Amino acid sequence: MTASTTTSADPVPAILTTPRHFGLEEIVDLALQEDIGTGDVTTLATVLADRMATGVMLAKQDGVISGIEAARFVFARVDPSIAFDPLVADGDRVTNPTPIVHLAGSARSILIAERTALNIMQRLSGVATITAAYVAATAGTKARIVDTQRGTFDGAVVPTLGCRAAAESVGRTIQIPDEPFDRSPAPA
């Protein structure tokens, strides 16, 4: 066995200094790999291969929908034969319980894809909902809400909600993150 050492003169690995810019395909593939790995053993053990099903994805709280096309991509990635019929559009405000997508196809495929699709839609809809709240709170002022989520596809959510892309204003504006500093008392 060979020991390796690192000194401060060693270059920092590129993966630590180069921002990763994931697109939808990469994020969905990573999410599916994390969720089901080599297979959803529960679904494969309990659902017959030829079993067909229909289902409805529901919004279970009030908010702004986002991620319809991302969810469509998840289901298509698992099984292109799944019928995916959106009942709302990205940017629509919904209340609990609102049907948002109707699905039909292989029961196994729907069950294998649904958790990943829902996780992505919940993330994007959460971003859309809070962004819409910030845009509404600053309406009538000179403040502008700016998307600074580089490296994820969250940035695809906000333009339809009245938010500007950070690239339009970086270097010309003050940008304050949600949690800009530690709010604990200073040491005495």
Coordinates of N, CA, C and O in Angstrom, one line a residue:
M1 N 0.8 -1.2 0.0 CA 0.0 0.0 0.0 C 0.9 1.2 0.0 O 1.9 1.3 0.7
T2 N 0.5 2.2 -0.8 CA 1.3 3.4 -0.9 C 0.6 4.6 -0.3 O -0.6 4.8 -0.5
A3 N 1.3 5.3 0.5 CA 0.7 6.5 1.1 C 0.9 7.7 0.2 O 1.9 7.8 -0.4
S4 N -0.1 8.6 0.2 CA 0.1 9.8 -0.6 C -0.1 11.0 0.4 O -0.8 10.9 1.4
T5 N 0.6 12.0 0.1 CA 0.5 13.2 0.9 C 0.2 14.4 0.0 O 0.4 14.4 -1.2
T6 N -0.4 15.4 0.6 CA -0.7 16.6 -0.1 C -0.1 17.8 0.6 O -0.1 17.9 1.8
T7 N 0.5 18.6 -0.2 CA 1.1 19.8 0.4 C 0.4 21.1 -0.1 O -0.4 21.0 -1.0
S8 N 0.6 22.2 0.6 CA -0.1 23.4 0.2 C 0.3 23.8 -1.2 O -0.4 24.6 -1.9
A9 N 1.4 23.3 -1.8 CA 1.8 23.7 -3.1 C 1.1 22.9 -4.2 O 1.1 23.2 -5.4
D10 N 0.5 21.8 -3.8 CA -0.3 21.0 -4.7 C -1.4 21.8 -5.3 O -2.1 22.5 -4.6
P11 N -1.7 21.6 -6.6 CA -2.9 22.3 -7.2 C -4.2 21.8 -6.6 O -4.3 20.6 -6.3
V12 N -5.1 22.6 -6.5 CA -6.5 22.2 -6.0 C -7.1 21.5 -7.2 O -7.1 21.9 -8.3
P13 N -7.7 20.3 -6.9 CA -8.4 19.6 -8.0 C -9.4 20.4 -8.7 O -10.1 21.2 -8.1
A14 N -9.5 20.3 -10.0 CA -10.4 21.2 -10.8 C -11.8 21.0 -10.4 O -12.6 22.0 -10.5
I15 N -12.2 19.8 -9.9 CA -13.6 19.6 -9.6 C -14.0 20.5 -8.4 O -15.1 20.9 -8.2
L16 N -13.0 20.9 -7.6 CA -13.3 21.8 -6.5 C -13.3 23.3 -6.8 O -13.8 24.1 -6.1
T17 N -12.7 23.6 -8.0 CA -12.7 25.0 -8.4 C -13.6 25.4 -9.6 O -13.8 26.5 -9.8
T18 N -14.0 24.4 -10.3 CA -14.8 24.6 -11.5 C -16.3 24.4 -11.1 O -16.7 23.3 -10.7
P19 N -17.1 25.4 -11.2 CA -18.5 25.2 -10.9 C -19.2 24.2 -11.9 O -18.8 24.2 -13.0
R20 N -20.0 23.3 -11.3 CA -20.7 22.3 -12.1 C -22.0 23.0 -12.6 O -22.8 23.5 -11.8
H21 N -22.3 22.9 -13.9 CA -23.5 23.4 -14.4 C -24.3 22.2 -15.0 O -24.0 21.7 -16.1
F22 N -25.2 21.7 -14.2 CA -26.0 20.6 -14.5 C -27.2 21.0 -15.3 O -27.9 21.9 -15.0
G23 N -27.5 20.2 -16.4 CA -28.7 20.4 -17.1 C -29.7 19.4 -16.6 O -29.4 18.6 -15.8
L24 N -30.9 19.5 -17.2 CA -32.0 18.7 -16.8 C -31.6 17.2 -16.9 O -31.9 16.4 -16.0
E25 N -31.1 16.8 -18.0 CA -30.8 15.4 -18.2 C -29.8 14.8 -17.2 O -30.1 13.8 -16.6
E26 N -28.8 15.6 -16.9 CA -27.8 15.1 -15.8 C -28.5 15.0 -14.5 O -28.2 14.1 -13.7
I27 N -29.3 16.0 -14.1 CA -29.9 16.0 -12.8 C -30.9 14.9 -12.7 O -30.9 14.2 -11.7
V28 N -31.7 14.7 -13.7 CA -32.6 13.5 -13.7 C -31.9 12.2 -13.6 O -32.3 11.3 -12.8
D29 N -30.9 12.0 -14.4 CA -30.1 10.8 -14.3 C -29.5 10.5 -13.0 O -29.6 9.4 -12.4
L30 N -28.9 11.6 -12.4 CA -28.4 11.5 -11.0 C -29.4 11.1 -10.0 O -29.3 10.3 -9.1
A31 N -30.6 11.8 -10.1 CA -31.7 11.6 -9.1 C -32.2 10.2 -9.3 O -32.5 9.5 -8.3
L32 N -32.4 9.7 -10.5 CA -32.9 8.4 -10.7 C -31.9 7.3 -10.2 O -32.3 6.3 -9.5
Q33 N -30.6 7.6 -10.4 CA -29.6 6.7 -9.9 C -29.6 6.6 -8.4 O -29.5 5.5 -7.8
E34 N -29.7 7.7 -7.8 CA -29.8 7.8 -6.3 C -31.0 7.1 -5.8 O -31.0 6.4 -4.8
D35 N -32.2 7.3 -6.4 CA -33.4 6.8 -5.9 C -33.6 5.3 -6.2 O -34.0 4.6 -5.3
I36 N -33.3 4.9 -7.4 CA -33.6 3.5 -7.7 C -32.4 2.6 -8.0 O -32.5 1.4 -8.0
G37 N -31.2 3.3 -8.2 CA -30.0 2.5 -8.4 C -30.2 1.5 -9.5 O -30.5 1.9 -10.7
T38 N -30.1 0.2 -9.2 CA -30.2 -0.8 -10.3 C -31.6 -1.3 -10.4 O -31.9 -2.2 -11.2
G39 N -32.5 -0.8 -9.6 CA -33.9 -1.2 -9.7 C -34.7 -0.9 -8.4 O -34.2 -0.9 -7.4
D40 N -36.0 -0.7 -8.6 CA -36.9 -0.5 -7.5 C -37.4 -1.8 -7.0 O -38.4 -2.4 -7.5
V41 N -36.7 -2.4 -6.1 CA -37.0 -3.8 -5.7 C -38.4 -4.0 -5.1 O -39.0 -5.0 -5.4
T42 N -38.9 -3.0 -4.4 CA -40.2 -3.2 -3.9 C -41.3 -3.2 -5.0 O -42.1 -4.1 -5.0
T43 N -41.2 -2.3 -6.0 CA -42.1 -2.3 -7.1 C -42.0 -3.5 -7.9 O -43.0 -4.2 -8.3
L44 N -40.7 -3.9 -8.2 CA -40.5 -5.1 -9.0 C -41.0 -6.4 -8.3 O -41.5 -7.3 -9.0
A45 N -41.0 -6.4 -7.0 CA -41.5 -7.6 -6.2 C -43.0 -7.6 -6.0 O -43.5 -8.7 -5.8
T46 N -43.6 -6.5 -6.1 CA -45.0 -6.4 -5.7 C -46.0 -6.0 -6.8 O -47.2 -6.2 -6.7
V47 N -45.5 -5.6 -7.9 CA -46.4 -5.1 -9.0 C -46.1 -6.0 -10.3 O -44.9 -6.1 -10.7
L48 N -47.1 -6.6 -10.8 CA -47.0 -7.4 -12.0 C -46.4 -6.6 -13.2 O -46.8 -5.5 -13.4
A49 N -45.6 -7.2 -14.0 CA -45.0 -6.6 -15.1 C -46.0 -6.0 -16.1 O -45.8 -5.0 -16.7
D50 N -47.1 -6.7 -16.3 CA -48.1 -6.3 -17.3 C -49.2 -5.5 -16.7 O -50.1 -5.1 -17.4
R51 N -49.1 -5.1 -15.5 CA -50.1 -4.3 -14.8 C -50.1 -2.8 -15.3 O -49.1 -2.2 -15.3
M52 N -51.2 -2.4 -15.8 CA -51.4 -1.0 -16.3 C -52.0 -0.2 -15.2 O -52.8 -0.7 -14.3
A53 N -51.8 1.1 -15.2 CA -52.4 2.0 -14.1 C -52.6 3.4 -14.6 O -52.0 3.8 -15.7
T54 N -53.4 4.1 -13.9 CA -53.6 5.6 -14.1 C -53.3 6.2 -12.8 O -53.5 5.6 -11.7
G55 N -53.0 7.5 -12.8 CA -52.7 8.2 -11.6 C -52.8 9.7 -11.8 O -52.8 10.2 -12.9
V56 N -52.9 10.4 -10.7 CA -53.0 11.9 -10.8 C -52.0 12.4 -9.7 O -52.0 12.0 -8.6
M57 N -51.1 13.3 -10.2 CA -50.3 14.0 -9.3 C -51.0 15.2 -8.7 O -51.7 15.9 -9.5
L58 N -51.0 15.4 -7.4 CA -51.8 16.5 -6.8 C -50.9 17.5 -6.1 O -49.9 17.1 -5.5
A59 N -51.2 18.7 -6.2 CA -50.6 19.8 -5.4 C -51.2 19.7 -4.0 O -52.4 19.8 -3.9
K60 N -50.4 19.4 -3.0 CA -51.0 19.3 -1.6 C -50.8 20.5 -0.7 O -51.1 20.4 0.5
Q61 N -50.4 21.6 -1.3 CA -50.5 22.9 -0.6 C -50.6 24.0 -1.6 O -50.3 23.8 -2.8
D62 N -51.0 25.1 -1.2 CA -51.1 26.3 -2.1 C -49.7 26.7 -2.5 O -48.7 26.6 -1.8
G63 N -49.6 27.2 -3.8 CA -48.3 27.6 -4.3 C -48.4 27.9 -5.8 O -49.4 28.0 -6.4
V64 N -47.2 28.0 -6.3 CA -47.0 28.3 -7.7 C -46.3 27.0 -8.3 O -45.3 26.6 -7.8
I65 N -46.9 26.5 -9.4 CA -46.4 25.3 -10.0 C -45.2 25.6 -10.9 O -45.2 26.5 -11.6
S66 N -44.2 24.7 -10.8 CA -43.1 24.7 -11.7 C -42.5 23.3 -11.8 O -42.6 22.6 -10.9
G67 N -42.0 23.0 -13.0 CA -41.3 21.7 -13.2 C -42.1 20.7 -13.9 O -41.8 19.5 -14.0
I68 N -43.2 21.2 -14.6 CA -44.0 20.3 -15.4 C -43.1 19.5 -16.4 O -43.2 18.3 -16.6
E69 N -42.3 20.3 -17.2 CA -41.5 19.6 -18.2 C -40.4 18.8 -17.6 O -40.0 17.7 -18.2
A70 N -39.9 19.1 -16.5 CA -38.9 18.3 -15.8 C -39.5 17.0 -15.4 O -39.0 15.9 -15.5
A71 N -40.8 17.0 -14.8 CA -41.5 15.8 -14.5 C -41.8 14.9 -15.7 O -41.6 13.7 -15.7
R72 N -42.2 15.6 -16.8 CA -42.4 14.9 -18.0 C -41.2 14.1 -18.4 O -41.2 13.0 -18.8
F73 N -40.0 14.8 -18.3 CA -38.7 14.2 -18.7 C -38.4 13.0 -17.8 O -37.9 12.0 -18.3
V74 N -38.7 13.1 -16.5 CA -38.4 12.0 -15.6 C -39.2 10.7 -16.1 O -38.7 9.6 -16.2
F75 N -40.5 10.9 -16.3 CA -41.4 9.8 -16.7 C -40.9 9.2 -18.0 O -40.8 8.0 -18.2
A76 N -40.6 10.1 -19.0 CA -40.1 9.6 -20.3 C -38.8 8.9 -20.2 O -38.5 8.0 -20.9
R77 N -37.9 9.4 -19.3 CA -36.6 8.7 -19.1 C -36.8 7.3 -18.6 O -36.1 6.4 -19.0
V78 N -37.8 7.1 -17.7 CA -38.0 5.8 -17.1 C -38.8 4.9 -18.1 O -38.4 3.7 -18.3
D79 N -39.8 5.5 -18.8 CA -40.6 4.7 -19.8 C -41.3 5.7 -20.7 O -42.3 6.3 -20.4
P80 N -40.8 5.8 -22.0 CA -41.3 6.7 -22.9 C -42.8 6.5 -23.3 O -43.5 7.4 -23.8
S81 N -43.3 5.3 -22.9 CA -44.7 5.0 -23.3 C -45.7 5.5 -22.2 O -46.9 5.5 -22.5
I82 N -45.2 6.1 -21.1 CA -46.2 6.7 -20.1 C -46.8 7.9 -20.7 O -46.2 8.8 -21.3
A83 N -48.2 7.9 -20.7 CA -48.9 9.1 -21.1 C -48.9 10.1 -20.0 O -49.2 9.8 -18.8
F84 N -48.4 11.3 -20.3 CA -48.2 12.4 -19.3 C -49.1 13.6 -19.8 O -48.7 14.2 -20.8
D85 N -50.1 13.9 -19.1 CA -51.1 14.9 -19.5 C -51.1 16.0 -18.4 O -51.9 15.9 -17.4
P86 N -50.4 17.1 -18.6 CA -50.5 18.2 -17.6 C -51.9 18.8 -17.6 O -52.5 19.1 -18.6
L87 N -52.3 19.1 -16.4 CA -53.6 19.8 -16.1 C -53.4 21.2 -15.8 O -54.4 22.0 -15.7
V88 N -52.2 21.6 -15.5 CA -51.9 23.0 -15.2 C -50.6 23.3 -15.9 O -49.9 22.4 -16.4
A89 N -50.2 24.6 -15.9 CA -48.9 25.0 -16.5 C -48.0 25.6 -15.5 O -48.4 26.1 -14.4
D90 N -46.7 25.6 -15.8 CA -45.7 26.2 -15.0 C -46.1 27.7 -14.8 O -46.5 28.4 -15.8
G91 N -46.0 28.2 -13.6 CA -46.4 29.6 -13.3 C -47.9 29.7 -12.8 O -48.2 30.7 -12.2
D92 N -48.7 28.6 -12.9 CA -50.0 28.7 -12.4 C -50.0 28.6 -10.9 O -49.3 27.8 -10.3
R93 N -50.9 29.4 -10.3 CA -51.1 29.4 -8.8 C -52.2 28.3 -8.6 O -53.2 28.3 -9.3
V94 N -51.9 27.5 -7.6 CA -52.8 26.4 -7.2 C -53.1 26.4 -5.8 O -52.4 27.0 -5.0
T95 N -54.2 25.7 -5.4 CA -54.6 25.5 -4.0 C -54.7 24.0 -3.7 O -54.8 23.2 -4.6
N96 N -54.6 23.7 -2.5 CA -54.7 22.3 -2.1 C -56.1 21.8 -2.1 O -56.9 22.5 -1.5
P97 N -56.5 20.8 -2.7 CA -55.7 19.9 -3.5 C -56.1 20.1 -5.0 O -57.2 20.1 -5.4
T98 N -55.1 20.4 -5.8 CA -55.3 20.6 -7.2 C -54.6 19.5 -8.0 O -53.4 19.3 -7.9
P99 N -55.4 18.8 -8.9 CA -54.7 17.8 -9.8 C -53.8 18.6 -10.7 O -54.2 19.6 -11.3
I100 N -52.6 18.1 -10.9 CA -51.6 18.9 -11.8 C -51.2 18.0 -13.0 O -50.9 18.6 -14.0
V101 N -51.2 16.7 -12.9 CA -50.8 15.9 -14.0 C -51.6 14.6 -13.9 O -51.8 14.0 -12.9
H102 N -52.1 14.1 -15.1 CA -52.7 12.8 -15.2 C -51.7 11.9 -15.9 O -51.1 12.3 -16.9
L103 N -51.6 10.7 -15.3 CA -50.6 9.7 -15.9 C -51.3 8.4 -16.2 O -52.3 8.0 -15.6
A104 N -50.8 7.7 -17.3 CA -51.3 6.4 -17.6 C -50.2 5.6 -18.3 O -49.4 6.1 -19.0
G105 N -50.1 4.3 -17.9 CA -49.1 3.5 -18.5 C -48.8 2.3 -17.5 O -49.6 1.9 -16.7
S106 N -47.6 1.7 -17.7 CA -47.2 0.6 -16.9 C -47.2 1.1 -15.4 O -46.6 2.1 -15.1
A107 N -47.8 0.3 -14.6 CA -47.9 0.6 -13.1 C -46.4 0.6 -12.6 O -46.1 1.5 -11.8
R108 N -45.6 -0.3 -13.0 CA -44.2 -0.4 -12.5 C -43.5 0.9 -12.9 O -42.8 1.5 -12.0
S109 N -43.6 1.3 -14.1 CA -42.9 2.5 -14.6 C -43.4 3.8 -13.9 O -42.5 4.6 -13.5
I110 N -44.7 3.9 -13.7 CA -45.2 5.1 -13.0 C -44.7 5.1 -11.6 O -44.2 6.2 -11.1
L111 N -44.7 4.0 -10.9 CA -44.2 4.0 -9.5 C -42.7 4.2 -9.4 O -42.2 4.9 -8.5
I112 N -41.9 3.7 -10.4 CA -40.5 3.9 -10.3 C -40.1 5.4 -10.6 O -39.2 5.9 -9.9
A113 N -40.9 6.1 -11.4 CA -40.6 7.4 -11.8 C -41.2 8.5 -10.8 O -40.6 9.6 -10.7
E114 N -42.3 8.1 -10.2 CA -43.1 9.2 -9.5 C -42.3 9.9 -8.4 O -42.4 11.1 -8.2
R115 N -41.5 9.2 -7.6 CA -40.8 9.9 -6.4 C -39.8 10.9 -7.0 O -39.8 12.0 -6.5
T116 N -39.1 10.5 -8.0 CA -38.1 11.5 -8.5 C -38.8 12.7 -9.2 O -38.4 13.8 -9.0
A117 N -39.8 12.4 -9.9 CA -40.6 13.5 -10.6 C -41.2 14.4 -9.5 O -41.1 15.7 -9.6
L118 N -41.8 13.9 -8.5 CA -42.4 14.7 -7.4 C -41.3 15.5 -6.7 O -41.5 16.7 -6.4
N119 N -40.2 14.9 -6.4 CA -39.1 15.6 -5.7 C -38.6 16.8 -6.5 O -38.4 17.9 -5.9
I120 N -38.4 16.6 -7.8 CA -38.0 17.7 -8.6 C -39.1 18.8 -8.7 O -38.8 20.0 -8.6
M121 N -40.3 18.4 -8.9 CA -41.4 19.4 -9.0 C -41.6 20.1 -7.7 O -41.9 21.3 -7.7
Q122 N -41.4 19.4 -6.5 CA -41.6 20.1 -5.2 C -40.5 21.1 -5.1 O -40.7 22.2 -4.6
R123 N -39.3 20.8 -5.5 CA -38.1 21.8 -5.4 C -38.4 23.0 -6.2 O -38.3 24.1 -5.8
L124 N -38.8 22.7 -7.5 CA -39.0 23.9 -8.4 C -40.2 24.7 -8.0 O -40.2 25.9 -8.1
S125 N -41.3 24.0 -7.6 CA -42.5 24.7 -7.2 C -42.2 25.5 -5.9 O -42.8 26.6 -5.8
G126 N -41.4 25.0 -5.0 CA -41.0 25.8 -3.8 C -40.3 27.0 -4.2 O -40.6 28.1 -3.6
V127 N -39.3 26.9 -5.1 CA -38.6 28.1 -5.6 C -39.5 29.1 -6.2 O -39.5 30.3 -6.0
A128 N -40.4 28.6 -7.1 CA -41.4 29.5 -7.8 C -42.3 30.1 -6.8 O -42.6 31.3 -6.9
T129 N -42.8 29.4 -5.7 CA -43.7 30.0 -4.8 C -43.0 31.1 -4.0 O -43.6 32.2 -3.8
I130 N -41.8 30.9 -3.5 CA -41.1 31.9 -2.7 C -40.7 33.1 -3.6 O -40.8 34.2 -3.1
T131 N -40.3 32.8 -4.8 CA -40.0 33.9 -5.7 C -41.2 34.8 -6.0 O -41.1 36.0 -5.9
A132 N -42.3 34.2 -6.2 CA -43.6 34.9 -6.4 C -43.9 35.8 -5.2 O -44.3 36.9 -5.4
A133 N -43.7 35.2 -4.0 CA -43.9 36.0 -2.8 C -43.0 37.2 -2.7 O -43.4 38.3 -2.4
Y134 N -41.7 37.0 -3.0 CA -40.8 38.1 -3.0 C -41.1 39.2 -4.1 O -41.0 40.4 -3.8
V135 N -41.5 38.7 -5.2 CA -41.8 39.7 -6.3 C -43.0 40.5 -5.9 O -43.1 41.7 -6.0
A136 N -44.0 39.8 -5.3 CA -45.3 40.5 -4.8 C -44.9 41.5 -3.7 O -45.4 42.6 -3.7
A137 N -44.0 41.1 -2.8 CA -43.7 42.0 -1.7 C -42.9 43.2 -2.1 O -43.0 44.3 -1.4
T138 N -42.2 43.2 -3.3 CA -41.5 44.3 -3.7 C -42.2 45.1 -4.8 O -41.7 46.1 -5.4
A139 N -43.4 44.7 -5.2 CA -44.2 45.4 -6.2 C -44.4 46.8 -5.9 O -44.6 47.2 -4.7
G140 N -44.2 47.7 -6.8 CA -44.4 49.1 -6.6 C -43.2 49.8 -6.0 O -43.2 51.0 -5.7
T141 N -42.1 49.1 -5.8 CA -40.8 49.6 -5.4 C -39.8 49.6 -6.5 O -40.1 49.0 -7.5
K142 N -38.6 50.1 -6.2 CA -37.6 50.0 -7.2 C -36.8 48.7 -7.1 O -35.9 48.5 -7.9
A143 N -37.1 48.0 -6.1 CA -36.3 46.7 -5.9 C -36.7 45.7 -7.0 O -37.8 45.7 -7.5
R144 N -35.7 44.9 -7.3 CA -35.9 43.8 -8.3 C -35.4 42.5 -7.7 O -34.3 42.5 -7.1
I145 N -36.1 41.5 -7.8 CA -35.7 40.2 -7.4 C -34.9 39.6 -8.5 O -35.3 39.5 -9.6
V146 N -33.7 39.1 -8.1 CA -32.7 38.5 -9.1 C -32.5 37.1 -8.8 O -32.2 36.7 -7.6
D147 N -32.5 36.3 -9.8 CA -32.1 34.8 -9.7 C -30.6 34.7 -9.7 O -29.9 35.1 -10.6
T148 N -30.1 34.1 -8.6 CA -28.6 33.9 -8.5 C -28.3 32.4 -8.4 O -27.2 32.1 -8.1
Q149 N -29.2 31.6 -8.8 CA -29.0 30.1 -8.7 C -28.3 29.6 -9.9 O -28.9 28.9 -10.8
R150 N -27.0 29.9 -10.0 CA -26.2 29.4 -11.1 C -25.8 28.0 -10.8 O -25.5 27.7 -9.7
G151 N -25.8 27.1 -11.8 CA -25.4 25.7 -11.6 C -26.5 24.7 -11.4 O -26.3 23.6 -11.3
T152 N -27.7 25.2 -11.3 CA -28.9 24.3 -11.3 C -29.9 24.8 -12.3 O -29.8 25.8 -12.8
F153 N -30.9 24.0 -12.4 CA -32.0 24.5 -13.4 C -33.1 25.3 -12.6 O -34.1 25.6 -13.2
D154 N -32.8 25.6 -11.4 CA -33.8 26.5 -10.6 C -34.0 27.8 -11.4 O -35.1 28.4 -11.4
G155 N -33.0 28.3 -12.1 CA -33.1 29.5 -12.8 C -34.1 29.5 -13.9 O -34.5 30.6 -14.3
A156 N -34.5 28.4 -14.3 CA -35.5 28.3 -15.4 C -36.9 28.6 -14.8 O -37.8 28.9 -15.6
V157 N -37.0 28.6 -13.5 CA -38.3 28.8 -12.8 C -38.7 30.3 -12.8 O -39.9 30.6 -13.1
V158 N -37.8 31.2 -12.6 CA -38.2 32.5 -12.1 C -38.5 33.6 -13.2 O -39.2 34.5 -12.8
P159 N -38.0 33.5 -14.4 CA -38.3 34.6 -15.3 C -39.8 34.8 -15.5 O -40.2 36.0 -15.6
T160 N -40.6 33.8 -15.5 CA -42.0 34.0 -15.7 C -42.7 34.6 -14.5 O -43.9 35.0 -14.6
L161 N -42.0 34.7 -13.4 CA -42.6 35.3 -12.2 C -42.2 36.7 -11.9 O -42.4 37.2 -10.9
G162 N -41.5 37.3 -12.9 CA -41.1 38.7 -12.7 C -39.7 38.9 -12.1 O -39.3 39.9 -11.6
C163 N -38.9 37.8 -12.1 CA -37.6 37.8 -11.6 C -36.6 37.9 -12.7 O -36.8 37.3 -13.8
R164 N -35.5 38.6 -12.5 CA -34.5 38.8 -13.6 C -33.3 37.8 -13.4 O -33.0 37.5 -12.2
A165 N -32.7 37.4 -14.4 CA -31.5 36.5 -14.3 C -30.4 37.4 -13.8 O -30.2 38.5 -14.1
A166 N -29.5 36.7 -12.9 CA -28.4 37.4 -12.3 C -27.4 38.0 -13.4 O -26.8 39.0 -13.2
A167 N -27.3 37.3 -14.5 CA -26.3 37.7 -15.5 C -26.7 39.1 -16.0 O -25.8 39.8 -16.5
E168 N -27.9 39.5 -15.9 CA -28.3 40.9 -16.3 C -27.8 41.9 -15.4 O -27.7 43.1 -15.8
S169 N -27.4 41.6 -14.2 CA -27.1 42.7 -13.3 C -25.9 42.4 -12.4 O -25.6 43.3 -11.5
V170 N -25.2 41.3 -12.5 CA -24.1 41.1 -11.7 C -23.0 42.2 -11.9 O -22.7 42.6 -13.0
G171 N -22.5 42.8 -10.8 CA -21.5 43.8 -10.9 C -22.1 45.2 -10.9 O -21.4 46.2 -10.7
R172 N -23.4 45.3 -11.1 CA -24.0 46.7 -11.1 C -25.0 46.8 -10.0 O -25.6 47.9 -9.8
T173 N -25.2 45.8 -9.2 CA -26.2 45.8 -8.1 C -25.7 45.2 -6.9 O -24.7 44.5 -6.9
I174 N -26.4 45.5 -5.8 CA -26.1 44.8 -4.5 C -27.0 43.6 -4.5 O -28.2 43.7 -4.7
Q175 N -26.4 42.4 -4.2 CA -27.1 41.2 -4.1 C -26.9 40.6 -2.7 O -25.8 40.3 -2.3
I176 N -28.0 40.4 -2.0 CA -28.0 39.9 -0.6 C -28.6 38.6 -0.6 O -29.8 38.4 -0.9
P177 N -27.9 37.5 -0.2 CA -28.5 36.2 -0.1 C -29.5 36.1 1.0 O -29.5 37.0 1.9
D178 N -30.3 35.0 1.0 CA -31.3 34.8 2.0 C -30.7 34.9 3.4 O -31.2 35.4 4.3
E179 N -29.5 34.2 3.6 CA -28.8 34.2 4.9 C -27.4 34.8 4.7 O -26.5 34.0 4.6
P180 N -27.3 36.1 4.6 CA -26.1 36.7 4.3 C -25.0 36.6 5.3 O -23.8 36.7 5.0
F181 N -25.3 36.4 6.6 CA -24.3 36.4 7.6 C -24.9 35.7 8.8 O -26.1 35.5 9.0
D182 N -24.0 35.3 9.7 CA -24.3 34.6 10.9 C -24.9 35.7 11.9 O -24.4 36.7 12.2
R183 N -26.1 35.4 12.4 CA -26.8 36.4 13.2 C -26.6 36.1 14.7 O -27.3 36.7 15.5
S184 N -25.7 35.2 15.0 CA -25.4 35.0 16.5 C -24.7 36.2 17.0 O -24.0 36.9 16.3
P185 N -24.9 36.4 18.4 CA -24.2 37.5 19.0 C -22.7 37.4 18.9 O -22.1 36.4 18.8
A186 N -22.1 38.6 18.7 CA -20.6 38.7 18.6 C -20.0 38.3 20.0 O -20.6 38.5 21.0
P187 N -18.9 37.6 19.9 CA -18.2 37.2 21.2 C -17.8 38.4 22.0 O -17.4 39.4 21.4
A188 N -17.9 38.3 23.3 CA -17.6 39.5 24.2 C -16.1 39.6 24.4 O -15.3 38.7 24.2

